[in-house]
């Protein structure tokens, strides 16, 4: 490199705040600093690699930082930029920063990347994290969630005890027929849905599955459909879907809990969080696949689930619009794949 282009600057020696008028030029990779008045300072030179050239900003000043706290400051920003451009090329990030199109493009790219991370990366991280949360912690969380919704969303069951026992025995037999001994434990509880909950079933953290009276009453002579719904919820338990959803909804806090071993904040905040969460469609499809596998192993016709979806749709159509919109934890509909898709899934499995 060889250039004789010059630019005027103010030189601060690092010892006082008094500026000196200076002339700068570059020659053979060396910065020449020369005074423009006799009473200023002695001329000196130094390699350009020993000078710090901060990135220029759109409206900021221009400065070069020297050793010992000394610095050079531009007198005219435009002249300085032209002088720098004559011997030194800027990096592409700096050029982008000076262009509103570049800034806008970078912002859009960031939004796209964050969206991809949320849609593709976060579920993977959530699954990894959920699998490392101790099962005892999840059980404790499930107990707290059940306590928080008992008496508000749920009431004591009114089903006859012998009917409850028949359903529980059928569920336990289905689990034994389809799972190895290392399956995560599940416990079936009966409750009556309150506040518009209606026909429903839900998997809580720690393996608790709640079945509402209204769902049993909706299918009074169809035990296979009820067991198919329970198998779906059992699939949520086995794949720890509840914890994966909690991790995704509060990723930073949960990851910190996993790293530091403190699950207190997770247990304290999860009940309210779970009341607003719905499973993703991918998780619902995974639970449907588990339901189908269990029904086949237990000899239950997959068509039973088709009957269930048709019955639940008919029930929903009979509900006032306000009641339908107010349903909380609506396992039959919220975030599930479209009913027609699920009917086709189980109907084609015959």
PDB file of C-alpha atoms in Angstrom, residues 178-317:
ATOM      1  CA  UNK A 178     -49.266 -52.942  25.630  1.00  0.00           C
ATOM      2  CA  UNK A 179     -46.381 -51.784  27.814  1.00  0.00           C
ATOM      3  CA  UNK A 180     -43.245 -53.214  29.325  1.00  0.00           C
ATOM      4  CA  UNK A 181     -42.546 -53.017  33.036  1.00  0.00           C
ATOM      5  CA  UNK A 182     -40.419 -49.899  32.590  1.00  0.00           C
ATOM      6  CA  UNK A 183     -43.388 -47.758  31.484  1.00  0.00           C
ATOM      7  CA  UNK A 184     -43.917 -44.604  33.522  1.00  0.00           C
ATOM      8  CA  UNK A 185     -46.600 -45.171  36.170  1.00  0.00           C
ATOM      9  CA  UNK A 186     -50.056 -43.686  35.650  1.00  0.00           C
ATOM     10  CA  UNK A 187     -52.930 -43.171  38.078  1.00  0.00           C
ATOM     11  CA  UNK A 188     -56.549 -42.754  36.948  1.00  0.00           C
ATOM     12  CA  UNK A 189     -58.827 -40.398  38.888  1.00  0.00           C
ATOM     13  CA  UNK A 190     -62.508 -39.643  38.353  1.00  0.00           C
ATOM     14  CA  UNK A 191     -63.921 -36.136  38.691  1.00  0.00           C
ATOM     15  CA  UNK A 192     -66.961 -34.238  37.525  1.00  0.00           C
ATOM     16  CA  UNK A 193     -66.128 -31.318  35.257  1.00  0.00           C
ATOM     17  CA  UNK A 194     -67.185 -27.863  36.461  1.00  0.00           C
ATOM     18  CA  UNK A 195     -67.339 -24.435  34.813  1.00  0.00           C
ATOM     19  CA  UNK A 196     -68.131 -25.759  31.377  1.00  0.00           C
ATOM     20  CA  UNK A 197     -65.369 -28.360  31.352  1.00  0.00           C
ATOM     21  CA  UNK A 198     -67.803 -30.994  30.096  1.00  0.00           C
ATOM     22  CA  UNK A 199     -66.741 -34.337  28.544  1.00  0.00           C
ATOM     23  CA  UNK A 200     -63.008 -34.353  29.012  1.00  0.00           C
ATOM     24  CA  UNK A 201     -59.855 -36.172  30.016  1.00  0.00           C
ATOM     25  CA  UNK A 202     -56.499 -34.701  30.902  1.00  0.00           C
ATOM     26  CA  UNK A 203     -53.013 -35.861  31.765  1.00  0.00           C
ATOM     27  CA  UNK A 204     -51.350 -34.002  34.631  1.00  0.00           C
ATOM     28  CA  UNK A 205     -47.639 -34.017  35.428  1.00  0.00           C
ATOM     29  CA  UNK A 206     -46.445 -37.114  37.227  1.00  0.00           C
ATOM     30  CA  UNK A 207     -48.765 -39.614  35.542  1.00  0.00           C
ATOM     31  CA  UNK A 208     -52.140 -38.556  36.937  1.00  0.00           C
ATOM     32  CA  UNK A 209     -54.962 -38.914  34.390  1.00  0.00           C
ATOM     33  CA  UNK A 210     -58.288 -37.250  35.184  1.00  0.00           C
ATOM     34  CA  UNK A 211     -61.462 -38.524  33.489  1.00  0.00           C
ATOM     35  CA  UNK A 212     -64.674 -36.515  33.813  1.00  0.00           C
ATOM     36  CA  UNK A 213     -68.053 -38.058  34.500  1.00  0.00           C
ATOM     37  CA  UNK A 214     -69.455 -36.219  31.498  1.00  0.00           C
ATOM     38  CA  UNK A 215     -67.196 -38.092  29.092  1.00  0.00           C
ATOM     39  CA  UNK A 216     -68.292 -41.440  30.518  1.00  0.00           C
ATOM     40  CA  UNK A 217     -71.925 -40.328  30.342  1.00  0.00           C
ATOM     41  CA  UNK A 218     -71.432 -39.229  26.731  1.00  0.00           C
ATOM     42  CA  UNK A 219     -70.474 -42.817  25.775  1.00  0.00           C
ATOM     43  CA  UNK A 220     -72.551 -44.871  28.256  1.00  0.00           C
ATOM     44  CA  UNK A 221     -72.415 -48.134  26.321  1.00  0.00           C
ATOM     45  CA  UNK A 222     -69.054 -47.743  24.636  1.00  0.00           C
ATOM     46  CA  UNK A 223     -66.225 -48.746  26.972  1.00  0.00           C
ATOM     47  CA  UNK A 224     -63.816 -49.018  24.030  1.00  0.00           C
ATOM     48  CA  UNK A 225     -64.134 -45.309  23.234  1.00  0.00           C
ATOM     49  CA  UNK A 226     -63.493 -44.316  26.848  1.00  0.00           C
ATOM     50  CA  UNK A 227     -60.436 -46.571  26.968  1.00  0.00           C
ATOM     51  CA  UNK A 228     -59.203 -45.106  23.680  1.00  0.00           C
ATOM     52  CA  UNK A 229     -59.343 -41.609  25.182  1.00  0.00           C
ATOM     53  CA  UNK A 230     -57.486 -42.838  28.274  1.00  0.00           C
ATOM     54  CA  UNK A 231     -54.857 -44.435  26.037  1.00  0.00           C
ATOM     55  CA  UNK A 232     -54.391 -41.065  24.334  1.00  0.00           C
ATOM     56  CA  UNK A 233     -53.786 -39.395  27.709  1.00  0.00           C
ATOM     57  CA  UNK A 234     -51.489 -42.252  28.722  1.00  0.00           C
ATOM     58  CA  UNK A 235     -49.449 -41.441  25.613  1.00  0.00           C
ATOM     59  CA  UNK A 236     -49.033 -37.890  26.919  1.00  0.00           C
ATOM     60  CA  UNK A 237     -47.720 -39.353  30.181  1.00  0.00           C
ATOM     61  CA  UNK A 238     -45.248 -41.733  28.544  1.00  0.00           C
ATOM     62  CA  UNK A 239     -43.772 -39.045  26.315  1.00  0.00           C
ATOM     63  CA  UNK A 240     -43.806 -36.476  29.150  1.00  0.00           C
ATOM     64  CA  UNK A 241     -45.686 -34.046  26.963  1.00  0.00           C
ATOM     65  CA  UNK A 242     -46.904 -31.965  29.894  1.00  0.00           C
ATOM     66  CA  UNK A 243     -43.376 -31.196  31.053  1.00  0.00           C
ATOM     67  CA  UNK A 244     -42.256 -30.511  27.504  1.00  0.00           C
ATOM     68  CA  UNK A 245     -45.000 -27.916  27.165  1.00  0.00           C
ATOM     69  CA  UNK A 246     -44.039 -26.341  30.491  1.00  0.00           C
ATOM     70  CA  UNK A 247     -40.392 -26.203  29.396  1.00  0.00           C
ATOM     71  CA  UNK A 248     -41.331 -24.574  26.096  1.00  0.00           C
ATOM     72  CA  UNK A 249     -43.553 -22.009  27.783  1.00  0.00           C
ATOM     73  CA  UNK A 250     -40.941 -21.041  30.378  1.00  0.00           C
ATOM     74  CA  UNK A 251     -37.733 -22.182  28.704  1.00  0.00           C
ATOM     75  CA  UNK A 252     -35.191 -19.939  30.430  1.00  0.00           C
ATOM     76  CA  UNK A 253     -36.487 -20.518  33.960  1.00  0.00           C
ATOM     77  CA  UNK A 254     -36.783 -24.269  33.500  1.00  0.00           C
ATOM     78  CA  UNK A 255     -33.326 -24.564  31.946  1.00  0.00           C
ATOM     79  CA  UNK A 256     -31.894 -22.664  34.914  1.00  0.00           C
ATOM     80  CA  UNK A 257     -33.704 -25.076  37.246  1.00  0.00           C
ATOM     81  CA  UNK A 258     -32.173 -28.036  35.433  1.00  0.00           C
ATOM     82  CA  UNK A 259     -28.677 -26.549  35.523  1.00  0.00           C
ATOM     83  CA  UNK A 260     -28.773 -25.520  39.190  1.00  0.00           C
ATOM     84  CA  UNK A 261     -31.050 -28.273  40.492  1.00  0.00           C
ATOM     85  CA  UNK A 262     -33.643 -25.885  41.952  1.00  0.00           C
ATOM     86  CA  UNK A 263     -37.159 -26.797  40.815  1.00  0.00           C
ATOM     87  CA  UNK A 264     -38.986 -24.632  43.352  1.00  0.00           C
ATOM     88  CA  UNK A 265     -39.871 -21.893  40.871  1.00  0.00           C
ATOM     89  CA  UNK A 266     -41.036 -24.490  38.352  1.00  0.00           C
ATOM     90  CA  UNK A 267     -43.350 -26.153  40.856  1.00  0.00           C
ATOM     91  CA  UNK A 268     -44.657 -22.829  42.127  1.00  0.00           C
ATOM     92  CA  UNK A 269     -45.509 -21.331  38.752  1.00  0.00           C
ATOM     93  CA  UNK A 270     -46.579 -24.333  36.705  1.00  0.00           C
ATOM     94  CA  UNK A 271     -50.201 -24.761  37.926  1.00  0.00           C
ATOM     95  CA  UNK A 272     -51.298 -21.404  36.535  1.00  0.00           C
ATOM     96  CA  UNK A 273     -49.209 -21.983  33.416  1.00  0.00           C
ATOM     97  CA  UNK A 274     -50.745 -25.392  32.724  1.00  0.00           C
ATOM     98  CA  UNK A 275     -54.237 -23.929  32.874  1.00  0.00           C
ATOM     99  CA  UNK A 276     -53.468 -21.924  29.714  1.00  0.00           C
ATOM    100  CA  UNK A 277     -51.364 -24.423  27.791  1.00  0.00           C
ATOM    101  CA  UNK A 278     -52.472 -26.655  24.960  1.00  0.00           C
ATOM    102  CA  UNK A 279     -50.486 -29.413  23.355  1.00  0.00           C
ATOM    103  CA  UNK A 280     -48.993 -28.798  19.957  1.00  0.00           C
ATOM    104  CA  UNK A 281     -50.520 -30.716  17.067  1.00  0.00           C
ATOM    105  CA  UNK A 282     -47.382 -32.820  16.746  1.00  0.00           C
ATOM    106  CA  UNK A 283     -47.678 -33.921  20.368  1.00  0.00           C
ATOM    107  CA  UNK A 284     -51.352 -34.713  19.868  1.00  0.00           C
ATOM    108  CA  UNK A 285     -50.557 -36.847  16.837  1.00  0.00           C
ATOM    109  CA  UNK A 286     -47.912 -38.651  18.872  1.00  0.00           C
ATOM    110  CA  UNK A 287     -50.475 -39.365  21.608  1.00  0.00           C
ATOM    111  CA  UNK A 288     -53.014 -40.537  18.998  1.00  0.00           C
ATOM    112  CA  UNK A 289     -50.442 -42.960  17.621  1.00  0.00           C
ATOM    113  CA  UNK A 290     -49.872 -44.311  21.138  1.00  0.00           C
ATOM    114  CA  UNK A 291     -53.624 -44.674  21.619  1.00  0.00           C
ATOM    115  CA  UNK A 292     -53.941 -46.648  18.401  1.00  0.00           C
ATOM    116  CA  UNK A 293     -51.064 -48.950  19.366  1.00  0.00           C
ATOM    117  CA  UNK A 294     -52.550 -49.641  22.808  1.00  0.00           C
ATOM    118  CA  UNK A 295     -56.044 -50.247  21.446  1.00  0.00           C
ATOM    119  CA  UNK A 296     -54.725 -52.776  18.944  1.00  0.00           C
ATOM    120  CA  UNK A 297     -52.739 -54.618  21.615  1.00  0.00           C
ATOM    121  CA  UNK A 298     -55.822 -54.743  23.840  1.00  0.00           C
ATOM    122  CA  UNK A 299     -58.122 -55.878  21.027  1.00  0.00           C
ATOM    123  CA  UNK A 300     -60.179 -52.665  20.998  1.00  0.00           C
ATOM    124  CA  UNK A 301     -61.380 -51.664  17.497  1.00  0.00           C
ATOM    125  CA  UNK A 302     -59.866 -48.316  16.375  1.00  0.00           C
ATOM    126  CA  UNK A 303     -63.353 -47.482  15.117  1.00  0.00           C
ATOM    127  CA  UNK A 304     -64.224 -46.795  18.757  1.00  0.00           C
ATOM    128  CA  UNK A 305     -62.344 -43.501  18.567  1.00  0.00           C
ATOM    129  CA  UNK A 306     -64.265 -42.534  15.437  1.00  0.00           C
ATOM    130  CA  UNK A 307     -67.479 -43.032  17.423  1.00  0.00           C
ATOM    131  CA  UNK A 308     -66.040 -40.861  20.186  1.00  0.00           C
ATOM    132  CA  UNK A 309     -65.138 -37.973  17.877  1.00  0.00           C
ATOM    133  CA  UNK A 310     -68.558 -38.070  16.273  1.00  0.00           C
ATOM    134  CA  UNK A 311     -70.222 -38.040  19.698  1.00  0.00           C
ATOM    135  CA  UNK A 312     -68.074 -35.190  21.004  1.00  0.00           C
ATOM    136  CA  UNK A 313     -68.764 -33.125  17.880  1.00  0.00           C
ATOM    137  CA  UNK A 314     -72.497 -33.687  18.280  1.00  0.00           C
ATOM    138  CA  UNK A 315     -72.263 -32.680  21.950  1.00  0.00           C
ATOM    139  CA  UNK A 316     -70.326 -29.565  21.079  1.00  0.00           C
ATOM    140  CA  UNK A 317     -72.877 -28.539  18.463  1.00  0.00           C
TER     141      UNK A 317
END
